[in-house]
């Protein structure tokens, strides 16, 4: 079994909440955009390109 190095990002404790909030906002935006695009046009060729464009 290979030992993979653990990558740790060193940030100050006061920035954890800000980073977490930003990541959650991006994830929720991605989920909502995906759902709305699926309802609007369905799963078509170039779906991920349209998703990134929106």
CSV table of N, CA, C and O in Angstrom, one decimal:
chain,number,residue,atom,x,y,z
A,1,UNK,N,0.8,-1.2,0.0
A,1,UNK,CA,0.0,0.0,0.0
A,1,UNK,C,0.9,1.2,0.0
A,1,UNK,O,1.8,1.4,0.8
A,2,UNK,N,0.6,2.2,-0.9
A,2,UNK,CA,1.4,3.3,-1.0
A,2,UNK,C,1.1,4.4,0.0
A,2,UNK,O,-0.1,4.6,0.4
A,3,UNK,N,2.1,5.0,0.5
A,3,UNK,CA,1.9,6.1,1.5
A,3,UNK,C,1.8,7.4,0.7
A,3,UNK,O,2.8,7.9,0.2
A,4,UNK,N,0.6,8.0,0.7
A,4,UNK,CA,0.4,9.3,0.0
A,4,UNK,C,0.7,10.4,1.0
A,4,UNK,O,0.3,10.4,2.2
A,5,UNK,N,1.4,11.5,0.5
A,5,UNK,CA,1.7,12.6,1.4
A,5,UNK,C,0.4,13.3,1.8
A,5,UNK,O,-0.5,13.5,1.0
A,6,UNK,N,0.3,13.8,3.0
A,6,UNK,CA,-0.9,14.6,3.4
A,6,UNK,C,-0.6,16.0,3.1
A,6,UNK,O,0.4,16.6,3.5
A,7,UNK,N,-1.5,16.6,2.4
A,7,UNK,CA,-1.4,18.0,2.1
A,7,UNK,C,-2.2,18.8,3.1
A,7,UNK,O,-3.4,18.6,3.2
A,8,UNK,N,-1.6,19.7,3.7
A,8,UNK,CA,-2.2,20.6,4.7
A,8,UNK,C,-2.0,22.0,4.3
A,8,UNK,O,-0.9,22.4,4.0
A,9,UNK,N,-3.1,22.7,4.3
A,9,UNK,CA,-3.1,24.2,4.0
A,9,UNK,C,-3.1,24.9,5.3
A,9,UNK,O,-4.0,24.7,6.1
A,10,UNK,N,-2.0,25.7,5.6
A,10,UNK,CA,-1.9,26.4,6.8
A,10,UNK,C,-2.6,27.7,6.7
A,10,UNK,O,-2.2,28.6,5.9
A,11,UNK,N,-3.7,27.9,7.4
A,11,UNK,CA,-4.4,29.2,7.5
A,11,UNK,C,-4.6,29.5,8.9
A,11,UNK,O,-4.6,28.6,9.8
A,12,UNK,N,-4.9,30.7,9.2
A,12,UNK,CA,-5.2,31.1,10.6
A,12,UNK,C,-6.6,30.7,10.9
A,12,UNK,O,-7.4,30.6,10.0
A,13,UNK,N,-6.8,30.4,12.1
A,13,UNK,CA,-8.1,29.9,12.6
A,13,UNK,C,-9.2,30.9,12.3
A,13,UNK,O,-10.3,30.5,12.0
A,14,UNK,N,-8.9,32.2,12.3
A,14,UNK,CA,-10.0,33.1,12.0
A,14,UNK,C,-10.5,33.1,10.6
A,14,UNK,O,-11.6,33.6,10.3
A,15,UNK,N,-9.7,32.6,9.7
A,15,UNK,CA,-10.1,32.5,8.3
A,15,UNK,C,-10.8,31.3,7.9
A,15,UNK,O,-11.4,31.2,6.8
A,16,UNK,N,-10.9,30.3,8.8
A,16,UNK,CA,-11.6,29.1,8.4
A,16,UNK,C,-13.1,29.3,8.1
A,16,UNK,O,-13.6,28.8,7.1
A,17,UNK,N,-13.8,30.1,8.9
A,17,UNK,CA,-15.2,30.4,8.6
A,17,UNK,C,-15.4,31.1,7.3
A,17,UNK,O,-16.3,30.8,6.5
A,18,UNK,N,-14.5,32.0,6.9
A,18,UNK,CA,-14.6,32.7,5.7
A,18,UNK,C,-14.4,31.8,4.5
A,18,UNK,O,-15.1,31.8,3.5
A,19,UNK,N,-13.4,30.9,4.6
A,19,UNK,CA,-13.1,30.0,3.5
A,19,UNK,C,-14.2,29.0,3.4
A,19,UNK,O,-14.7,28.7,2.3
A,20,UNK,N,-14.7,28.5,4.5
A,20,UNK,CA,-15.8,27.5,4.5
A,20,UNK,C,-17.1,28.2,3.8
A,20,UNK,O,-17.7,27.5,3.0
A,21,UNK,N,-17.4,29.4,4.2
A,21,UNK,CA,-18.5,30.1,3.7
A,21,UNK,C,-18.4,30.3,2.1
A,21,UNK,O,-19.4,30.1,1.4
A,22,UNK,N,-17.2,30.7,1.7
A,22,UNK,CA,-17.0,30.8,0.3
A,22,UNK,C,-17.1,29.5,-0.5
A,22,UNK,O,-17.8,29.5,-1.6
A,23,UNK,N,-16.6,28.5,0.0
A,23,UNK,CA,-16.7,27.2,-0.7
A,23,UNK,C,-18.1,26.7,-0.7
A,23,UNK,O,-18.6,26.1,-1.7
A,24,UNK,N,-18.8,26.8,0.4
A,24,UNK,CA,-20.2,26.4,0.4
A,24,UNK,C,-21.1,27.2,-0.6
A,24,UNK,O,-22.0,26.7,-1.2
A,25,UNK,N,-20.8,28.5,-0.7
A,25,UNK,CA,-21.6,29.3,-1.6
A,25,UNK,C,-21.3,28.9,-3.0
A,25,UNK,O,-22.3,28.8,-3.9
A,26,UNK,N,-20.1,28.5,-3.4
A,26,UNK,CA,-19.8,28.1,-4.7
A,26,UNK,C,-20.4,26.7,-5.0
A,26,UNK,O,-21.0,26.5,-6.1
A,27,UNK,N,-20.4,25.8,-4.0
A,27,UNK,CA,-21.0,24.5,-4.2
A,27,UNK,C,-22.6,24.6,-4.4
A,27,UNK,O,-23.1,24.0,-5.2
A,28,UNK,N,-23.2,25.5,-3.6
A,28,UNK,CA,-24.6,25.6,-3.7
A,28,UNK,C,-25.0,26.3,-5.0
A,28,UNK,O,-26.0,25.9,-5.7
A,29,UNK,N,-24.2,27.2,-5.5
A,29,UNK,CA,-24.4,27.8,-6.8
A,29,UNK,C,-24.3,26.8,-7.9
A,29,UNK,O,-25.1,26.8,-8.9
A,30,UNK,N,-23.3,26.0,-7.8
A,30,UNK,CA,-23.1,24.9,-8.8
A,30,UNK,C,-24.3,23.9,-8.8
A,30,UNK,O,-24.8,23.6,-9.9
A,31,UNK,N,-24.8,23.5,-7.7
A,31,UNK,CA,-25.9,22.6,-7.6
A,31,UNK,C,-27.2,23.2,-8.2
A,31,UNK,O,-27.9,22.6,-9.0
A,32,UNK,N,-27.4,24.5,-7.8
A,32,UNK,CA,-28.7,25.1,-8.3
A,32,UNK,C,-28.6,25.4,-9.8
A,32,UNK,O,-29.6,25.2,-10.5
A,33,UNK,N,-27.4,25.8,-10.3
A,33,UNK,CA,-27.3,26.1,-11.7
A,33,UNK,C,-27.4,24.8,-12.5
A,33,UNK,O,-28.1,24.7,-13.6
A,34,UNK,N,-26.9,23.7,-12.0
A,34,UNK,CA,-27.0,22.4,-12.6
A,34,UNK,C,-28.5,21.9,-12.7
A,34,UNK,O,-29.0,21.5,-13.8
A,35,UNK,N,-29.2,22.1,-11.6
A,35,UNK,CA,-30.6,21.7,-11.6
A,35,UNK,C,-31.4,22.5,-12.5
A,35,UNK,O,-32.3,22.0,-13.3
A,36,UNK,N,-31.2,23.8,-12.5
A,36,UNK,CA,-32.0,24.7,-13.4
A,36,UNK,C,-31.7,24.4,-14.9
A,36,UNK,O,-32.6,24.5,-15.7
A,37,UNK,N,-30.4,24.2,-15.2
A,37,UNK,CA,-30.1,23.9,-16.6
A,37,UNK,C,-30.6,22.6,-17.0
A,37,UNK,O,-31.1,22.4,-18.2
A,38,UNK,N,-30.7,21.6,-16.1
A,38,UNK,CA,-31.3,20.3,-16.5
A,38,UNK,C,-32.8,20.4,-16.7
A,38,UNK,O,-33.3,19.8,-17.7
A,39,UNK,N,-33.4,21.2,-16.0
A,39,UNK,CA,-34.9,21.4,-16.2
A,39,UNK,C,-35.1,22.2,-17.5
A,39,UNK,O,-36.0,21.9,-18.2
A,40,UNK,N,-34.3,23.2,-17.7
A,40,UNK,CA,-34.5,24.0,-18.9
A,40,UNK,C,-34.2,23.3,-20.2
A,40,UNK,O,-35.0,23.4,-21.1
A,41,UNK,N,-33.0,22.7,-20.4
A,41,UNK,CA,-32.6,22.1,-21.6
A,41,UNK,C,-32.4,20.6,-21.6
A,41,UNK,O,-32.3,20.0,-22.6
A,42,UNK,N,-32.3,20.0,-20.4
A,42,UNK,CA,-32.1,18.6,-20.3
A,42,UNK,C,-30.6,18.3,-20.5
A,42,UNK,O,-29.8,19.2,-20.6
A,43,UNK,N,-30.3,17.0,-20.5
A,43,UNK,CA,-28.9,16.6,-20.6
A,43,UNK,C,-28.6,16.5,-22.1
A,43,UNK,O,-29.0,15.5,-22.8
A,44,UNK,N,-27.9,17.5,-22.6
A,44,UNK,CA,-27.6,17.5,-24.0
A,44,UNK,C,-26.1,17.5,-24.2
A,44,UNK,O,-25.3,17.6,-23.3
A,45,UNK,N,-25.6,17.4,-25.5
A,45,UNK,CA,-24.2,17.4,-25.8
A,45,UNK,C,-23.7,18.8,-25.4
A,45,UNK,O,-24.3,19.8,-25.7
A,46,UNK,N,-22.5,18.9,-24.8
A,46,UNK,CA,-22.0,20.1,-24.4
A,46,UNK,C,-22.6,20.7,-23.1
A,46,UNK,O,-22.6,21.9,-22.8
A,47,UNK,N,-23.2,19.8,-22.3
A,47,UNK,CA,-23.9,20.2,-21.1
A,47,UNK,C,-22.9,20.9,-20.1
A,47,UNK,O,-23.2,22.0,-19.5
A,48,UNK,N,-21.7,20.3,-19.9
A,48,UNK,CA,-20.8,20.9,-19.0
A,48,UNK,C,-20.2,22.3,-19.4
A,48,UNK,O,-20.0,23.1,-18.6
A,49,UNK,N,-20.1,22.4,-20.7
A,49,UNK,CA,-19.7,23.7,-21.3
A,49,UNK,C,-20.8,24.8,-21.0
A,49,UNK,O,-20.4,25.9,-20.6
A,50,UNK,N,-22.0,24.4,-21.2
A,50,UNK,CA,-23.1,25.3,-20.9
A,50,UNK,C,-23.2,25.6,-19.4
A,50,UNK,O,-23.5,26.7,-19.0
A,51,UNK,N,-22.9,24.6,-18.6
A,51,UNK,CA,-22.9,24.8,-17.2
A,51,UNK,C,-21.9,25.8,-16.7
A,51,UNK,O,-22.1,26.7,-16.0
A,52,UNK,N,-20.7,25.7,-17.3
A,52,UNK,CA,-19.6,26.6,-16.9
A,52,UNK,C,-19.9,28.0,-17.5
A,52,UNK,O,-19.5,29.0,-16.9
A,53,UNK,N,-20.5,28.0,-18.7
A,53,UNK,CA,-20.8,29.3,-19.3
A,53,UNK,C,-21.9,30.1,-18.4
A,53,UNK,O,-21.8,31.3,-18.4
A,54,UNK,N,-22.8,29.3,-17.9
A,54,UNK,CA,-23.9,30.0,-17.1
A,54,UNK,C,-23.3,30.4,-15.7
A,54,UNK,O,-23.9,31.3,-15.1
